Amino acid sequence: MRKLARFFVPYLAYFVILLALVYGQTWATLALPGYMSDIVNNGIVAENTSVIFQTGLKMLGVTLLGGVFMIGVSYVATRIAAGYARRLREAVFTRVEMFSLVEFNSFSSASLITRSTNDVQQIQQVLGMMLRIALLGPFMGVGAIIKAWNLAPSMTWIMAVAIVILTSIIAVLFTIALPRFKQVQQLVDRLNLVTREFLTGLRVIRAFNREDHEEHKFDIANMDLRKVNTFVNRLLATMQPTLMLIMNVVSVAIVWVGAYEVSTNAMQVGNVLAFVQYAMQAIAAFLMISIIFVLAPRAMVSAQRIGEVLNTEPNIVDPEEPKKPNPELAGTISFQDVSFAYAGADKPVLEHISFTAKPGETTAFVGSTGSGKSTLVSLIPRFYDVTYGQVLVDGVDVRDLKLKDLHHRIGYVPQHATLFTGTIESNIKYGRPKAEPGDVRHAAEIAQASDFISKLDDKYDSMIAQGGTNVSGGQRQRLSIARALAYKPEIYIFDDSFSALDFTTDAKLRQALKAETAGKTVLIVAQRISTIMQADNIVVLEEGKVVGQGKHDELLETCDVYREIAQSQLSAQELQNAATSGELITPEIAL
Amino acid sequence: MTDAKSNNSPRQPARAGMMRPMGGGPIAMGTDRAKHFGKTMKQLFRYLRPFWLRLGIVVVFAIGSTVFTIIGPRLLGDMTNKVVDGYIATQAYDKITAQLPKGIKLPAGTTGAKLMQNLPAAELKKIPSDQRSAISKIDFSSGRPTYDFAGIAGLAGWLLAMFIVSAVFGYAQSWLMADMVQQITYRLRRDISKKIDKLPLSYFDNQPYGEVLSRVTNDVDTVGQNLNQSVTQIITSVIMIIGVAAMMLSISWQLTLIAVVVIPLSLISSLFVVKHSQRYFMNQQNTLAELNGHIEEMFSGHTVMRAFNGQGRSISRFKRLNHSLYNNAWRATFLSGLLMPITQFIGNLGFVGVAVAGGWLAIHGSVNLGDILAFVQYVSLLNQPITQAANVANVLQLAAAAAERVFEFIEEPEESPDPADSKSIEAIKGEVDFNHVVFGYTPHKNIIKDFTANVKPGMRIAIVGPTGAGKTTLVNLLMRFYDVKSGSITIDGVDTRDMRRADVRKLFGMVLQDTWLFSGTIKDNIAYGKEDAAMEEIVEAAKAAHADGFIRGLPGGYDMVLDESADNVAQGEKQLLTIARAMLADPPMLILDEATSSVDTRTEVLIQAAMDKLMHGRTSFVIAHRLSTIRGADLILVMENGNIVESGTHESLLKSKGFYADLYNSQFAGAMTDEV
């Protein structure tokens, strides 16, 4: 909360101006009934046209002034709200951009997106309403009551009664309605869920002939929503008529009681009418104040969620005294007794991992799902920091390198190929914006992407939609490989990045890569034995531990886990072939 | 958590609730427009028709409520007049009696009228016209005149009664409307859900499901909300305008003229404001969508952005968008906020005009104070529906645009109905024949051109081909998710098109890689194909599918609830559950999808064993990835680009040296050149 208040400090001066303007607006609004009673008392009852005319002119002047104040309030308030939201949004976004995967995963990206879009928007909206409307409430309320008191202290009780009744009705309504609002939200979510399942499972539903069952499920969700919605709407529908009734009854009561006051000469007729106006203004003021109670809880939830983001310090940052990488060890990666556990987890994902990958070598990682392969390679670009041990790049602990320098050395191809909005070219040179067109084309050729790019209407200028949804999975993967190639790093990390390619493309790509990555350090994570069979060093992982390290043939002999994986993918005959002739290894037909 | 709802339709980010304009204000956004407003309204009217009686009652209540609202100020004016009359009479009495010489009393029966007759003409002129009638009524013999408190109380009583009745009517009307609108939205949703069942799968294959989802929730909601608002507003506005105009004319045509002159002013200025602020609202929506898109993209590609040192660029783009959002946002809200002060000023202009002219008319005796006060209230009552007019038009547009999307869906062409005299198969043997099958997803392009094959009972058929070769096409045809264009598929000699779709589908068990499970218990998920299954049967099926072991290890076991995406169960385990589901349903024939690399090795062994057990003795179609499955198949169907290019056994296909042989050999060649 305090974090969020800090962003308001630059607007304190504006806020003071706003208060002055609101005061002016209140003054103008409260002045009008006085002029009206003048017109009645001294103009109409006393039959003086010139008084009517002059007071009328004054009234117009005050209205004009009031309008100017109101416009001023609106101007200052919207600028504060929009400006505040702008600062807040920027703070949240830049903070998240600095997050490592540790902080990122503790929120989930979907949640971070809502926090920096929806929640900020929510606060902007509520702040705007508060400044423009709710702030006026207390001023108007106090002012109207003072004015009314000055006019006829004996009748102020009518206002008090009205306000008490009004606020208690609002309070009762909202204590009943608020939990129902939540219920409505839950039922909408439920309806969404049922519909989504209905749509995504259409084939299965039809295969099992369960259409009626799903329709029935939908009907129940639909009916539940209808019932609660009807109740809530009927509840809220009482607001308007009740409010009207209270205002009307107050008017009648004031004129009625006012008649006796006039008869004893305690009041003039015009003042009774002015009193009615003040009563209406006081009621309106309390309505405005009650808006705060409706809006505040919504904003509080959003503020809390934003506060959580701002209170999270990124724990992977540049070292205070960065060390220089050792040029003699350029491209060397070395894991020294590395263990890693996710925050809060009692079981480590990786335990006592040691290996060295040198330039010109290919190091591969295999193991079943959950064995920690992807986690292992994500320690190199410091997506996470080790819990124990050291990861060295160019002979220096990655924690002692500047993040920018570290990332410059690594061409990372993730498991899920992510592209960004832009052109194919801008995506390929995402890592090196200054890359020459020739470099871009070369990278695309190596990545086996130039064929499909040349078939597109706009070639390299073809647009990529958000998330790269307008190209196929295989094309996305190839572009993501091209992006890493155009980056020209000394280390390549391929995290299961050939999975969406068909066999021929896969073979061609790896053939071309071989020449391109000569002399570089290459790390490959894979599921298929066929992909990594030829690696210089294969690291076999099982539940976070290294259970075997060596070349394919050695591992077949010595490593049970490796043999088990190989057996599940290659037939006995093929294993036999491999053992006897050392060739003709056929994996599962990855047709 | 109500985090990022995934139902945001990509087409209309503005409708997704995620990006509402800030402040909202009195201006409804008219960015969405219906293509066929009239047609859509007619269709919407069909949904209103069953409620005609209720709608009639709503109109009656609305009229009642509004009429009392209209009469109110008039009676309150009369009440004020009585106070003023009493005031003037006592003042006059006091003035006259004060002027009388001491000790002289007016004779009994002297009235104000008599007194005035005896007054000299010059004196009489000094008495204002509207006070003369008050004075003439004074009866001096009965002492100082009193206020007509009984009359005032009477009027107050009437007013209170009327206001209460008006409130009751107003509430009754909203009460009925709320239910009616909810019933209509309920019916719209029900019709959509019924429609989902009648549409061919081709519709959903070409349409992102988020699109349909947003019609079910967002669009129907928009229709309901705006319908409620606009119907009530239109009814009350019309009554209000007519009633108030009548009352105003009955008071004074001169004053009415002044009030009416002001109306176009406020109308024009509100339209002006709406028009100008809407441009900024639209800009705001667009920049907001762009900014949110950037945030979404950067957050979902966070690792790549970090790995390629993209922070700086990402933040500078964000700042640029954020700045332009700021500029558009405050302008939009500020401009729409101008509406209030402007209309208020114009309203006051009218008020002063009426007060000045009314004062003049009062002095000349054609109206009195109460009338002026009533009139002032009428002017403000009249302003309401008129400034709302622009809003109602927008609201109707919004409702029409949303309704149109709903009706478009409801009117999509449906699947051909099942034949009236459907055939069924009593004792299934499991022989499947493809006779010159031609099929294509689009009318002009056939992907299966002429396919013939005979599958004997109990045979195992492997479907092979590269990713995206359209292996699911065959599944679609067998299950009649799609129908063949020409030729036929027969089961035990019966054309599947002569059978009811449900009967065809009953013959097949389906285990796909895309494992669809619904949110519910594991038990219910396994029993999905056999509703009345006993617990023992479910456990038995799970055991047969090698799923019993991991299920018992889960918290709650068979009663564990799978959540929406079933993230609490691994992919391979989900596939075991779908095998158990097929086991329990015990279909005579099978369609299977072998696991690929996303499943870990140990689970894969289990899946394989379970599938083998399931296929035993059944005609099975397997989308195969494993060489052993392919080699062991009785028939291999080789697919490329959606077409079945070859079929035969492993040996015969190798001998024919076609696409299959190429693929098979390229594996060997690949292994040799593959040295990376």
Coordinates of N, CA and C in Angstrom, one line a residue, chain A residues 57-202:
Chain A
L57 N -29.4 37.1 -13.5 CA -28.0 37.3 -14.1 C -26.9 36.8 -13.2
K58 N -27.0 37.2 -11.9 CA -26.0 36.7 -10.9 C -26.0 35.2 -10.9
M59 N -27.2 34.6 -10.9 CA -27.2 33.2 -10.9 C -26.5 32.6 -12.1
L60 N -26.7 33.2 -13.3 CA -26.1 32.7 -14.5 C -24.6 32.8 -14.3
G61 N -24.1 33.9 -13.7 CA -22.7 34.1 -13.5 C -22.1 33.0 -12.6
V62 N -22.9 32.8 -11.5 CA -22.4 31.8 -10.6 C -22.4 30.4 -11.3
T63 N -23.4 30.1 -12.0 CA -23.4 28.8 -12.8 C -22.2 28.7 -13.7
L64 N -22.0 29.8 -14.4 CA -20.9 29.8 -15.3 C -19.5 29.5 -14.6
L65 N -19.4 30.2 -13.5 CA -18.2 30.0 -12.7 C -18.1 28.6 -12.2
G66 N -19.3 28.1 -11.7 CA -19.4 26.7 -11.2 C -19.0 25.7 -12.3
G67 N -19.5 26.0 -13.5 CA -19.1 25.2 -14.6 C -17.6 25.2 -14.9
V68 N -17.0 26.4 -14.8 CA -15.6 26.5 -15.0 C -14.8 25.7 -14.0
F69 N -15.3 25.8 -12.7 CA -14.7 25.0 -11.6 C -14.8 23.5 -11.9
M70 N -16.0 23.1 -12.3 CA -16.2 21.7 -12.6 C -15.3 21.2 -13.7
I71 N -15.2 22.0 -14.7 CA -14.3 21.6 -15.8 C -12.9 21.5 -15.3
G72 N -12.5 22.4 -14.5 CA -11.2 22.4 -13.9 C -11.0 21.1 -13.1
V73 N -12.0 20.8 -12.2 CA -11.9 19.6 -11.4 C -11.7 18.4 -12.3
S74 N -12.5 18.3 -13.4 CA -12.5 17.2 -14.3 C -11.1 17.1 -14.9
Y75 N -10.6 18.3 -15.3 CA -9.3 18.3 -16.0 C -8.2 17.8 -15.1
V76 N -8.1 18.4 -13.9 CA -7.0 18.0 -12.9 C -7.2 16.6 -12.5
A77 N -8.4 16.2 -12.2 CA -8.6 14.8 -11.7 C -8.2 13.8 -12.8
T78 N -8.6 14.0 -14.0 CA -8.3 13.0 -15.0 C -6.8 12.9 -15.3
R79 N -6.2 14.1 -15.2 CA -4.7 14.1 -15.4 C -4.0 13.4 -14.3
I80 N -4.5 13.6 -13.1 CA -3.9 12.9 -11.9 C -4.1 11.4 -12.1
A81 N -5.3 11.0 -12.4 CA -5.6 9.6 -12.5 C -4.8 8.9 -13.6
A82 N -4.9 9.5 -14.8 CA -4.2 8.9 -15.9 C -2.7 8.9 -15.7
G83 N -2.2 10.0 -15.1 CA -0.7 10.1 -14.9 C -0.3 9.1 -13.8
Y84 N -1.1 9.0 -12.8 CA -0.7 8.1 -11.7 C -0.7 6.6 -12.3
A85 N -1.7 6.3 -13.1 CA -1.8 5.0 -13.6 C -0.6 4.7 -14.5
R86 N -0.2 5.8 -15.3 CA 0.9 5.7 -16.2 C 2.2 5.3 -15.4
R87 N 2.4 6.0 -14.3 CA 3.6 5.8 -13.5 C 3.6 4.4 -12.9
L88 N 2.4 4.0 -12.4 CA 2.2 2.7 -11.7 C 2.5 1.6 -12.7
R89 N 1.9 1.8 -13.9 CA 2.0 0.7 -14.9 C 3.5 0.5 -15.3
E90 N 4.1 1.7 -15.5 CA 5.5 1.6 -15.8 C 6.4 0.9 -14.8
A91 N 6.1 1.3 -13.5 CA 6.8 0.7 -12.4 C 6.6 -0.8 -12.4
V92 N 5.3 -1.3 -12.6 CA 5.1 -2.7 -12.5 C 5.8 -3.4 -13.7
F93 N 5.6 -2.8 -14.9 CA 6.2 -3.4 -16.1 C 7.7 -3.6 -15.9
T94 N 8.4 -2.5 -15.6 CA 9.9 -2.5 -15.5 C 10.3 -3.5 -14.4
R95 N 9.5 -3.5 -13.3 CA 9.9 -4.5 -12.3 C 9.8 -5.9 -12.8
V96 N 8.7 -6.2 -13.5 CA 8.5 -7.6 -14.0 C 9.6 -7.9 -15.0
E97 N 10.0 -7.0 -15.8 CA 11.0 -7.2 -16.8 C 12.3 -7.6 -16.2
M98 N 12.5 -7.2 -14.9 CA 13.8 -7.5 -14.2 C 13.7 -8.9 -13.5
F99 N 12.5 -9.4 -13.4 CA 12.3 -10.7 -12.7 C 13.1 -11.8 -13.3
S100 N 13.6 -12.7 -12.5 CA 14.1 -13.9 -13.0 C 13.0 -14.9 -13.0
L101 N 13.2 -16.1 -13.5 CA 12.1 -17.1 -13.6 C 11.6 -17.5 -12.2
V102 N 12.5 -17.3 -11.1 CA 12.0 -17.6 -9.8 C 10.8 -16.8 -9.4
E103 N 11.0 -15.5 -9.6 CA 9.9 -14.6 -9.2 C 8.7 -14.7 -10.2
F104 N 9.1 -14.9 -11.5 CA 8.1 -15.0 -12.5 C 7.2 -16.2 -12.3
N105 N 7.8 -17.3 -12.0 CA 6.9 -18.5 -11.8 C 6.1 -18.4 -10.5
S106 N 6.6 -17.7 -9.5 CA 5.8 -17.6 -8.3 C 4.5 -16.8 -8.5
F107 N 4.4 -16.1 -9.6 CA 3.2 -15.4 -9.9 C 2.4 -16.1 -11.0
S108 N 3.1 -16.7 -12.0 CA 2.6 -17.2 -13.2 C 2.4 -16.0 -14.2
S109 N 2.7 -16.2 -15.5 CA 2.7 -15.1 -16.4 C 1.3 -14.6 -16.6
A110 N 0.3 -15.4 -16.6 CA -1.1 -15.0 -16.8 C -1.5 -14.0 -15.7
S111 N -1.1 -14.3 -14.4 CA -1.4 -13.4 -13.3 C -0.6 -12.1 -13.4
L112 N 0.6 -12.2 -13.9 CA 1.4 -10.9 -14.0 C 0.8 -10.0 -15.1
I113 N 0.3 -10.7 -16.1 CA -0.4 -9.9 -17.2 C -1.6 -9.1 -16.7
T114 N -2.5 -9.8 -15.9 CA -3.6 -9.2 -15.4 C -3.2 -8.1 -14.4
R115 N -2.2 -8.3 -13.6 CA -1.8 -7.3 -12.7 C -1.3 -6.1 -13.3
S116 N -0.6 -6.2 -14.5 CA -0.1 -4.9 -15.1 C -1.1 -4.3 -16.1
T117 N -2.1 -5.1 -16.4 CA -3.1 -4.4 -17.3 C -4.4 -4.1 -16.5
N118 N -5.2 -5.2 -16.2 CA -6.5 -5.0 -15.6 C -6.4 -4.3 -14.3
D119 N -5.5 -4.7 -13.4 CA -5.5 -4.1 -12.1 C -5.1 -2.7 -12.1
V120 N -4.1 -2.3 -13.0 CA -3.8 -0.9 -13.1 C -5.0 -0.1 -13.6
Q121 N -5.6 -0.7 -14.6 CA -6.8 0.0 -15.2 C -7.9 0.2 -14.2
Q122 N -8.1 -0.8 -13.4 CA -9.1 -0.7 -12.3 C -8.8 0.4 -11.4
I123 N -7.5 0.6 -11.0 CA -7.1 1.6 -10.1 C -7.3 3.0 -10.7
Q124 N -6.9 3.1 -12.0 CA -7.0 4.3 -12.7 C -8.5 4.8 -12.7
Q125 N -9.4 3.8 -13.0 CA -10.8 4.1 -13.0 C -11.3 4.5 -11.7
V126 N -11.0 3.8 -10.6 CA -11.5 4.1 -9.3 C -10.9 5.5 -8.8
L127 N -9.6 5.7 -9.1 CA -9.0 6.9 -8.6 C -9.7 8.1 -9.3
G128 N -10.0 8.0 -10.6 CA -10.6 9.0 -11.4 C -12.0 9.3 -10.8
M129 N -12.8 8.3 -10.5 CA -14.1 8.5 -9.9 C -14.0 9.1 -8.6
M130 N -13.1 8.7 -7.8 CA -12.9 9.2 -6.4 C -12.6 10.7 -6.5
L131 N -11.7 11.1 -7.4 CA -11.3 12.5 -7.4 C -12.3 13.4 -8.0
R132 N -13.0 12.8 -9.0 CA -14.0 13.7 -9.7 C -15.4 13.7 -8.9
I133 N -15.8 12.6 -8.3 CA -17.1 12.6 -7.7 C -17.1 12.5 -6.2
A134 N -16.4 11.4 -5.8 CA -16.5 11.1 -4.3 C -15.9 12.3 -3.5
L135 N -14.9 13.0 -4.0 CA -14.2 14.0 -3.2 C -15.2 15.2 -3.0
L136 N -16.1 15.4 -3.9 CA -17.1 16.4 -3.8 C -18.1 16.2 -2.7
G137 N -18.3 14.9 -2.4 CA -19.3 14.5 -1.4 C -19.2 15.1 -0.1
P138 N -18.1 15.0 0.6 CA -17.9 15.6 1.9 C -18.1 17.1 1.9
F139 N -17.5 17.8 0.9 CA -17.7 19.2 0.8 C -19.1 19.6 0.7
M140 N -19.8 19.0 -0.2 CA -21.2 19.3 -0.5 C -22.1 19.0 0.7
G141 N -21.8 17.8 1.3 CA -22.6 17.4 2.5 C -22.5 18.4 3.6
V142 N -21.3 18.7 4.0 CA -21.1 19.6 5.1 C -21.7 21.0 4.8
G143 N -21.4 21.4 3.5 CA -21.8 22.8 3.1 C -23.3 22.9 3.1
A144 N -24.0 21.8 2.6 CA -25.5 21.9 2.5 C -26.1 21.9 3.9
I145 N -25.5 21.1 4.8 CA -26.1 21.0 6.1 C -25.9 22.3 6.8
I146 N -24.7 22.9 6.7 CA -24.5 24.3 7.3 C -25.5 25.3 6.8
K147 N -25.7 25.3 5.5 CA -26.6 26.3 4.9 C -28.0 26.1 5.4
A148 N -28.4 24.8 5.4 CA -29.8 24.5 5.8 C -29.9 24.9 7.3
W149 N -28.9 24.6 8.1 CA -29.0 24.9 9.5 C -29.2 26.4 9.7
N150 N -28.4 27.2 8.9 CA -28.5 28.7 9.0 C -29.9 29.1 8.7
L151 N -30.5 28.4 7.7 CA -31.9 28.8 7.2 C -32.9 28.5 8.3
A152 N -32.9 27.3 8.7 CA -34.0 26.8 9.7 C -33.5 25.7 10.5
P153 N -32.9 26.0 11.6 CA -32.3 24.9 12.5 C -33.4 23.9 12.9
S154 N -34.6 24.5 13.0 CA -35.7 23.6 13.5 C -36.1 22.5 12.5
M155 N -35.7 22.7 11.3 CA -36.1 21.7 10.3 C -35.0 20.7 9.9
T156 N -33.8 21.0 10.4 CA -32.7 20.1 9.9 C -32.9 18.7 10.3
W157 N -33.7 18.4 11.3 CA -33.9 17.0 11.7 C -34.5 16.2 10.5
I158 N -35.3 16.9 9.6 CA -35.8 16.1 8.5 C -34.7 15.5 7.6
M159 N -33.7 16.4 7.4 CA -32.5 16.0 6.6 C -31.8 14.8 7.3
A160 N -31.6 15.0 8.6 CA -30.9 14.0 9.4 C -31.6 12.6 9.2
V161 N -32.9 12.6 9.4 CA -33.7 11.4 9.3 C -33.5 10.8 7.9
A162 N -33.7 11.7 6.9 CA -33.6 11.2 5.5 C -32.2 10.5 5.3
I163 N -31.1 11.2 5.7 CA -29.8 10.7 5.5 C -29.6 9.3 6.2
V164 N -30.1 9.3 7.5 CA -29.9 8.0 8.2 C -30.6 6.9 7.5
I165 N -31.9 7.2 7.1 CA -32.6 6.1 6.4 C -31.9 5.7 5.1
L166 N -31.5 6.7 4.4 CA -30.8 6.5 3.1 C -29.6 5.6 3.3
T167 N -28.7 6.0 4.2 CA -27.4 5.3 4.3 C -27.7 3.9 4.8
S168 N -28.7 3.7 5.7 CA -28.9 2.4 6.2 C -29.5 1.5 5.1
I169 N -30.3 2.1 4.2 CA -30.8 1.2 3.1 C -29.7 0.8 2.2
I170 N -28.8 1.8 1.9 CA -27.7 1.4 1.0 C -26.8 0.4 1.7
A171 N -26.6 0.5 3.0 CA -25.7 -0.4 3.7 C -26.4 -1.8 3.7
V172 N -27.7 -1.9 3.9 CA -28.3 -3.2 3.9 C -28.3 -3.8 2.5
L173 N -28.6 -3.0 1.5 CA -28.5 -3.5 0.1 C -27.2 -4.1 -0.2
F174 N -26.1 -3.4 0.2 CA -24.8 -3.9 -0.3 C -24.3 -5.0 0.6
T175 N -24.8 -5.1 1.8 CA -24.3 -6.3 2.6 C -25.0 -7.5 2.0
I176 N -26.2 -7.3 1.5 CA -26.9 -8.5 0.8 C -26.3 -8.7 -0.5
A177 N -26.0 -7.6 -1.3 CA -25.7 -7.8 -2.7 C -24.2 -8.3 -2.9
L178 N -23.3 -7.8 -2.0 CA -21.9 -8.0 -2.3 C -21.5 -9.5 -2.4
P179 N -22.0 -10.3 -1.4 CA -21.6 -11.8 -1.6 C -22.3 -12.4 -2.8
R180 N -23.4 -11.8 -3.2 CA -24.0 -12.3 -4.5 C -23.3 -11.9 -5.7
F181 N -22.6 -10.8 -5.7 CA -21.8 -10.4 -6.8 C -20.7 -11.4 -7.0
K182 N -20.1 -11.8 -5.9 CA -19.0 -12.8 -6.0 C -19.6 -14.1 -6.5
Q183 N -20.8 -14.4 -6.1 CA -21.4 -15.7 -6.5 C -21.7 -15.6 -8.0
V184 N -22.2 -14.4 -8.5 CA -22.4 -14.3 -9.9 C -21.1 -14.5 -10.7
Q185 N -20.0 -13.9 -10.2 CA -18.7 -14.1 -10.8 C -18.3 -15.6 -10.9
Q186 N -18.6 -16.3 -9.8 CA -18.2 -17.7 -9.8 C -19.1 -18.5 -10.8
L187 N -20.4 -18.1 -10.8 CA -21.3 -18.8 -11.8 C -20.9 -18.5 -13.2
V188 N -20.5 -17.3 -13.5 CA -20.0 -17.0 -14.8 C -18.8 -17.8 -15.2
D189 N -17.9 -17.9 -14.2 CA -16.7 -18.8 -14.4 C -17.1 -20.2 -14.7
R190 N -18.1 -20.7 -13.9 CA -18.6 -22.0 -14.1 C -19.1 -22.3 -15.5
L191 N -20.0 -21.3 -15.9 CA -20.6 -21.4 -17.2 C -19.5 -21.4 -18.3
N192 N -18.5 -20.6 -18.1 CA -17.3 -20.5 -19.0 C -16.6 -21.9 -19.1
L193 N -16.4 -22.4 -17.9 CA -15.7 -23.7 -17.8 C -16.5 -24.8 -18.6
V194 N -17.8 -24.9 -18.3 CA -18.6 -25.9 -18.9 C -18.6 -25.7 -20.4
T195 N -18.8 -24.5 -20.8 CA -18.8 -24.3 -22.3 C -17.4 -24.6 -22.9
R196 N -16.4 -24.2 -22.2 CA -15.0 -24.5 -22.8 C -14.8 -26.0 -22.9
E197 N -15.2 -26.7 -21.9 CA -15.1 -28.2 -21.9 C -16.0 -28.8 -23.0
F198 N -17.2 -28.3 -23.2 CA -18.1 -28.7 -24.2 C -17.5 -28.5 -25.5
L199 N -16.8 -27.4 -25.8 CA -16.3 -27.1 -27.1 C -15.0 -27.9 -27.3
T200 N -14.1 -27.9 -26.3 CA -12.8 -28.6 -26.6 C -13.0 -30.1 -26.6
G201 N -14.0 -30.6 -26.0 CA -14.2 -32.1 -25.9 C -15.2 -32.6 -26.9
L202 N -15.6 -31.7 -27.9 CA -16.7 -32.1 -28.8 C -16.5 -33.5 -29.4

